[in-house]
């Protein structure tokens, strides 16, 4: 009897544990949430093919609760988006709901106080608002009579620390929305960290990594195939990069070529940018690449007109035609004053351009660009403006189209063996290369060489004419004198 009672208790206890487990992992099979529908801390939304899941979570050892999105099928919990990163919930008395105005909110279940809204509340009622978690990892809110192309709100416009395939990093000029990454504060704290990855548009658009308000890294201008400053970010069999510049948008984007891969680009709390791949065989993320490969990737190591070369014992060297501003400091590896021209410019007509190869192109802050000009037109425009320091084409790895002009000092230059870009820098006549390395420098040679040759040729012609006339006159004179003597002799 006692043994039977014990078995009954064990079975009853097992059922309680099983029930609790089912309750704690309760999910809604649907990938959508309707207006006024409520999701509590133990309920989730799952995308159609069970790629992503949305719900409440605790990161690491934190006791705070957040609403976020993570991979559903990856056993190592990995978060790709966080809603209330700066306003965590401290207990389980919270719920997620969608208002009639199409606003996703986190609220206190007891007091109904709003802890986080997806957007500012509006009195305008949206017709049957729906929230949907897609297999891309994007959570969209839209009206049932509007397509997904124009959602009311989407999480892809409000990134956290992760760039997923299909996300757009940059600007939407129509909605005035800036999309950028911001690191977590710590591994178990998704609050805003110190680092952000943004697209700067004060000149030719470029991707810049900020440490609060200080630039930490810039990837260099991007053409159709790669970033100037990172030859590793080039075509590969896993994904491709897209860079779009038009009147509506400016953004970077990457998409999977082989959809069997799971990949993400993460801005870590340390400030490192990492492209990670999920590897099933080790059940973990593997580092595929990072754009900051060495010390020369730090921002403006060598300052103005200096180039950083990781293969040299002294990292910094002045470009040809330039010299250290402070030779004493340069000798002891203090490069803070950069380089200056050996011979100053005077904007004279004989100035030309020297071609520098295998370079990470300079910081494009304050630059000017045109996407249709030829390289010849680009050179002419730079030469016609005395403030223009250098030029190159935008699509050096393609058809050679487009024009990019720099003004003032050239900074954040790096030597990249074999795979770097070409840059044409304005130089005075005395510093132009004698070896033909660009159309402009060759034109400069012709100006300087043809003139002396012309003078020499003229001198030869004059000498020849003078010699010819002089000889002929002497011959005629001798003949005439000889004739006169013969006549005189015959007469007398």
C-alpha atoms as one frame of an Amber mdcrd trajectory, in Angstrom:
protein
   0.000   0.000   0.000   2.748   2.419   0.973   4.767   1.414  -2.086   1.766
   2.101  -4.341   1.273   5.496  -2.728   4.913   6.342  -3.362   4.586   5.415
  -7.052   1.469   7.554  -7.314   3.322  10.522  -5.822   6.209  10.021  -8.248
   3.880   9.905 -11.235   1.990  12.947  -9.971   5.285  14.831  -9.484   6.439
  13.867 -12.955   3.182  15.152 -14.441   3.568  18.431 -12.551   7.109  18.886
 -13.892   5.949  18.033 -17.411   3.063  20.502 -17.144   5.356  23.225 -15.833
   7.790  22.563 -18.663   5.039  22.807 -21.253   3.713  25.994 -19.643   7.135
  27.650 -19.519   7.788  26.894 -23.184   4.323  27.770 -24.378   4.352  29.283
 -27.852   1.901  30.456 -30.431   2.359  28.474 -33.625   1.400  31.509 -35.733
   3.989  33.970 -37.041   1.685  36.964 -36.501   0.164  39.076 -33.765  -3.152
  40.895 -34.202  -4.425  44.117 -32.630  -4.996  43.796 -28.859  -3.599  40.267
 -28.835  -1.391  39.734 -25.759   1.841  37.752 -25.464   3.259  37.104 -22.006
   6.824  36.417 -20.950   6.563  32.664 -21.586   4.980  32.951 -25.060   6.690
  33.471 -28.400   6.029  34.157 -32.074   7.773  31.850 -34.562   8.461  32.631
 -38.222   6.794  30.473 -40.878   9.733  28.092 -41.428  10.845  28.268 -37.795
  13.989  30.237 -38.637  13.510  32.972 -36.023  11.604  33.364 -32.766  10.386
  36.496 -30.945   9.617  36.778 -27.245  10.885  37.723 -23.778  14.364  36.597
 -22.717  17.123  37.011 -20.107  20.615  37.504 -21.593  23.410  35.626 -19.841
  23.308  36.059 -16.078  21.049  39.092 -16.205  17.830  39.123 -14.217  16.278
  41.707 -16.534  13.724  40.809 -19.191  13.825  42.031 -22.780  11.822  41.420
 -25.934  14.029  40.220 -28.749  14.483  38.024 -31.796  16.773  34.985 -31.899
  17.511  31.972 -34.104  14.956  29.255 -33.476  16.891  26.184 -34.623  20.370
  27.082 -33.373  20.949  25.457 -29.958  23.313  28.210 -28.832  20.907  31.070
 -28.082  21.904  33.981 -30.354  20.013  37.280 -30.308  19.836  39.405 -33.449
  17.504  42.205 -32.304  16.362  43.721 -28.995  13.344  45.989 -28.557  13.633
  47.548 -25.106  17.424  47.491 -24.820  17.540  50.623 -22.640  14.322  49.984
 -20.711  14.440  46.426 -19.345  11.652  44.793 -17.399  12.635  43.640 -13.900
   9.999  40.921 -13.390   7.605  38.704 -15.293   4.574  40.957 -14.852   4.874
  42.230 -18.416   3.207  41.601 -21.726   3.618  42.369 -25.402   0.704  43.641
 -27.456  -0.161  45.454 -30.682  -2.368  48.529 -30.441  -5.115  49.551 -32.846
  -2.782  52.330 -34.014  -0.254  49.738 -35.227   2.207  50.288 -32.364   3.950
  47.343 -30.725   4.253  47.976 -26.978   5.663  46.326 -23.887   3.556  47.149
 -20.865   3.219  46.293 -17.210   0.438  43.710 -16.945  -0.717  45.084 -13.593
  -0.605  48.846 -14.140  -0.769  48.928 -17.955   2.137  51.402 -17.926   3.924
  51.419 -21.284   7.570  50.412 -20.850   8.552  50.520 -24.538   6.685  51.494
 -27.740   7.862  50.707 -31.259   6.862  54.226 -32.308   5.241  57.351 -30.920
   1.560  56.780 -30.253  -0.881  58.123 -32.802  -4.586  58.741 -32.488  -5.033
  57.469 -36.049  -6.468  53.976 -36.122  -4.924  51.600 -38.648  -7.220  49.215
 -40.434  -6.619  45.759 -38.947  -2.922  46.153 -38.018  -0.895  42.955 -38.117
   2.574  42.206 -36.798   4.498  39.429 -38.525   7.871  37.774 -37.929   9.481
  36.844 -41.238  12.064  34.152 -41.935  14.535  36.954 -42.731  14.489  37.953
 -39.045  12.492  41.109 -39.780   9.403  41.890 -37.667   6.966  44.010 -39.687
   3.785  45.853 -38.783   1.397  46.585 -41.616  -2.264  47.132 -42.374  -4.101
  44.166 -43.870  -4.820  46.182 -47.024  -1.195  47.291 -47.534   1.608  45.142
 -48.947   4.820  44.304 -47.116   6.692  46.745 -49.368   5.447  49.719 -47.332
   5.094  48.570 -43.720   3.991  50.879 -40.927   7.059  49.846 -38.948   9.796
  47.197 -39.194  12.609  46.060 -36.935  15.109  46.171 -39.835  14.891  49.973
 -39.631  15.887  49.924 -35.955  18.926  47.664 -35.777  20.793  46.728 -32.646
  24.240  45.104 -32.976  23.583  42.643 -35.826  23.435  42.986 -39.602  21.531
  40.119 -41.210  21.349  39.291 -44.927  18.927  41.704 -46.574  19.289  44.465
 -43.969  20.193  47.922 -45.288  22.921  49.811 -43.437  22.604  53.474 -44.370
  20.039  56.162 -45.146  16.515  56.257 -46.524  16.173  59.842 -47.751  12.419
  59.517 -48.312  11.589  58.650 -44.693  14.734  60.331 -43.268  15.573  57.064
 -41.514  19.170  56.272 -40.597  19.883  52.575 -40.144  23.010  51.749 -38.180
  24.463  49.241 -35.719  25.201  49.925 -32.052  27.090  47.499 -29.841  25.745
  45.987 -26.654  27.150  47.546 -23.486  28.317  44.173 -22.149  27.862  40.524
 -23.123  24.796  40.195 -20.892  23.581  43.792 -21.211  22.016  44.844 -24.540
  21.883  48.543 -23.545  23.520  51.003 -25.954  27.291  50.466 -25.975  30.111
  52.811 -26.955  30.488  51.682 -30.571  28.359  52.359 -33.625  28.753  51.505
 -37.301  27.263  54.129 -39.607  27.326  55.339 -43.205  28.745  58.859 -43.327
  27.492  61.026 -46.216  29.598  64.183 -45.716  31.349  63.490 -49.009  31.466
  60.188 -50.864  29.514  57.734 -48.632  31.748  55.561 -46.481  31.275  53.113
 -43.625  32.698  54.470 -40.353  33.080  52.775 -36.977  32.657  55.267 -34.130
  33.905  54.983 -30.555  31.362  57.337 -28.977  32.273  60.535 -30.925  35.734
  59.464 -32.099  36.355  57.620 -35.379  37.934  54.216 -34.785  37.977  52.778
 -38.299  36.846  53.513 -41.843  36.640  50.836 -44.520  37.526  53.108 -47.426
  35.326  53.927 -50.422  33.541  51.002 -52.033  33.252  50.318 -55.746  31.137
  47.602 -57.364  33.305  44.764 -56.090  34.990  45.635 -52.805  35.966  48.116
 -50.143  39.176  50.041 -50.857  40.499  49.454 -47.347  39.619  45.783 -47.024
  40.621  43.473 -49.893  39.179  40.504 -47.958  35.649  41.886 -48.364  35.513
  40.774 -51.973  33.393  38.368 -54.054  33.142  34.927 -52.447  30.901  31.846
 -52.768  28.938  32.557 -49.580  27.568  36.098 -49.920  27.836  39.267 -51.973
  27.923  42.919 -50.964  25.779  45.619 -52.554  26.393  49.358 -52.379  23.526
  51.584 -53.560  23.710  55.356 -54.068  20.709  57.155 -55.542  18.241  59.948
 -54.798  16.122  57.752 -52.512  18.656  55.676 -50.580  22.305  55.201 -49.707
  23.075  51.848 -48.133  25.335  48.818 -47.837  23.746  45.385 -47.930  24.836
  41.779 -48.186  22.845  38.777 -49.351  23.525  35.050 -49.269  24.541  33.341
 -52.492  24.281  29.929 -50.860  21.257  29.984 -48.534  22.411  26.843 -46.741
  24.817  29.048 -44.768  23.784  30.946 -41.643  25.784  34.130 -41.260  25.614
  37.421 -39.400  27.763  40.523 -39.041  28.069  41.660 -35.417  29.427  44.790
 -33.757  30.816  43.363 -30.524  30.885  45.219 -27.156  34.677  45.471 -27.646
  34.176  47.452 -30.857  35.276  44.616 -33.153  33.307  44.013 -36.334  32.972
  40.271 -36.943  31.407  38.281 -39.770  30.391  34.936 -38.235  29.308  31.621
 -39.754  27.387  28.886 -37.953  29.193  25.544 -38.167  27.009  22.512 -37.423
  29.925  20.146 -36.854  31.140  22.154 -33.845  27.733  23.581 -32.906  29.164
  27.063 -32.626  29.851  30.297 -34.488  33.124  30.582 -36.414  34.856  33.863
 -37.301  34.836  34.183 -41.106  36.542  37.585 -41.332  37.018  40.918 -39.603
  37.804  44.152 -41.493  40.249  45.401 -38.867  43.186  43.133 -39.567  46.225
  44.999 -38.235  47.460  48.195 -36.582  47.359  50.100 -39.885  43.562  49.716
 -39.905  43.358  52.171 -37.018  42.121  55.576 -38.091  44.744  58.064 -39.426
  47.788  56.406 -37.872  50.190  58.333 -40.123  48.195  61.583 -40.351  48.346
  63.889 -43.424  50.031  62.546 -46.595  51.492  59.600 -44.686  50.932  55.978
 -45.650  50.856  53.074 -43.191  52.593  49.858 -44.220  52.368  46.943 -41.800
  55.275  45.205 -43.585  57.740  47.995 -42.778  59.669  48.222 -39.508  58.653
  51.872 -39.332  54.934  51.703 -40.018  54.582  55.204 -41.435  56.274  56.694
 -44.458  55.618  59.909 -46.339  54.271  59.608 -49.855  56.763  60.342 -52.643
  57.038  64.108 -53.011  56.356  64.675 -49.311  58.558  64.870 -46.215  57.974
  64.646 -42.443  56.649  67.859 -40.947  58.827  67.149 -37.908  61.817  64.954
 -38.882  62.938  64.697 -35.246  59.605  63.271 -34.109  59.306  61.060 -37.188
  62.635  59.368 -36.392  61.276  58.246 -33.005  57.946  57.011 -34.455  55.873
  60.021 -33.413  53.739  60.620 -36.498  51.195  63.065 -35.064  52.262  65.959
 -37.342  52.162  63.925 -40.533  53.887  64.971 -43.757  54.133  68.103 -45.890
  54.982  68.757 -49.520  58.662  68.913 -50.409  57.808  71.646 -52.913  54.660
  73.749 -52.361  51.986  74.059 -55.029  51.375  77.386 -56.791  48.455  76.331
 -59.023  50.585  76.926 -62.105  49.725  75.496 -65.541  52.640  73.050 -65.414
  51.318  71.210 -62.364  50.279  67.633 -62.980  49.481  64.409 -61.187  51.585
  61.489 -60.008  50.013  58.066 -59.876  50.254  56.141 -56.587  49.262  52.479
 -56.672  48.280  49.719 -54.203  46.651  52.045 -51.712  43.687  52.204 -49.404
  42.049  55.383 -50.637  42.008  58.359 -48.217  39.152  59.352 -45.936  36.405
  60.792 -48.164  35.101  63.303 -45.605  34.535  66.532 -47.543  35.152  64.902
 -50.936  33.094  65.341 -54.122  31.900  62.644 -56.503  30.141  62.057 -59.803
  29.058  58.601 -60.918  29.166  59.080 -64.718  32.320  61.081 -65.527  35.313
  59.503 -67.244  38.818  59.496 -65.759  39.940  62.161 -68.251  37.035  64.415
 -67.308  37.827  63.753 -63.646  41.450  64.861 -64.112  40.415  68.009 -65.961
  37.955  68.964 -63.242  40.551  68.478 -60.519  43.199  70.441 -62.420  40.798
  73.342 -62.995  40.266  73.706 -59.227  43.350  74.852 -57.303  41.905  73.380
 -54.083  41.679  69.876 -55.548  44.409  67.662 -54.091  43.783  64.293 -55.746
  41.385  62.277 -57.861  40.510  58.725 -58.862  37.671  56.856 -60.522  34.854
  55.307 -58.511  34.845  51.966 -60.270  38.532  51.193 -60.646  37.853  47.449
 -60.603  35.203  47.700 -63.299  34.826  49.972 -66.319  36.808  52.832 -64.799
  33.811  55.155 -64.690  32.944  57.761 -62.088  34.968  60.505 -60.451  36.059
  61.125 -56.864  37.878  64.339 -55.875  39.697  65.189 -52.628  40.370  68.654
 -51.254  42.958  69.561 -48.607  45.023  67.002 -46.696  44.860  63.302 -47.569
  44.522  61.122 -44.457  44.065  57.484 -43.422  46.099  56.047 -46.301  47.354
  52.482 -46.131  49.634  50.465 -48.408  47.890  47.305 -49.655  50.167  45.026
 -51.641  48.906  44.080 -55.114  45.181  44.563 -54.483  45.069  48.261 -53.540
  43.633  51.142 -55.542  45.255  53.883 -57.616  45.254  57.548 -56.627  46.373
  60.562 -58.671  47.863  63.297 -56.466  48.493  66.880 -57.612  52.207  67.742
 -57.753  54.395  70.723 -58.751  56.416  70.393 -62.013  59.654  69.565 -60.181
  58.065  66.546 -58.471  56.332  64.992 -61.481  57.489  61.464 -62.256  59.769
  61.066 -65.287  58.407  57.576 -65.864  55.085  57.577 -67.652  52.584  56.378
 -65.061  49.515  58.383 -65.837  47.950  60.378 -68.597  48.479  63.603 -66.701
  52.110  63.005 -65.802  52.834  61.978 -69.397  51.242  65.198 -70.583  53.507
  67.024 -68.146  56.551  65.257 -69.626  55.576  66.282 -73.134  55.333  69.929
 -72.062  58.765  69.792 -70.450  60.531  67.689 -73.136  58.979  68.905 -76.381
  59.920  72.524 -75.700  63.719  71.865 -75.429  63.611  69.516 -78.445  61.882
  72.190 -80.488  64.550  74.736 -79.592  67.371  72.324 -80.501  65.690  71.442
 -83.784  65.292  75.111 -84.656  68.938  75.762 -83.872  69.992  72.895 -86.133
  67.827  74.159 -88.974  69.172  77.686 -88.639  72.751  76.377 -88.507  72.147
  74.190 -91.502  70.623  77.061 -93.462  73.429  79.370 -92.429  76.072  76.763
 -93.331  74.432  76.033 -96.663  74.135  79.690 -97.630  77.658  80.477 -96.372
  79.235  77.597 -98.342  77.331  78.463-101.493  78.354  82.121-101.263  82.029
  81.166-100.844  81.874  78.817-103.821  80.217  81.431-106.030  82.763  84.054
-104.903  85.701  81.780-105.730  84.278  80.947-109.150  83.717  84.603-109.863
  87.274  85.597-108.814  88.739  82.736-110.847  86.779  83.854-113.888  87.927
  87.454-113.448  91.613  86.374-113.218  91.303  84.259-116.372  89.810  87.184
-118.261  92.557  89.547-117.033  95.276  87.112-118.066  93.913  86.697-121.587
  93.585  90.433-122.052  97.115  91.321-121.001
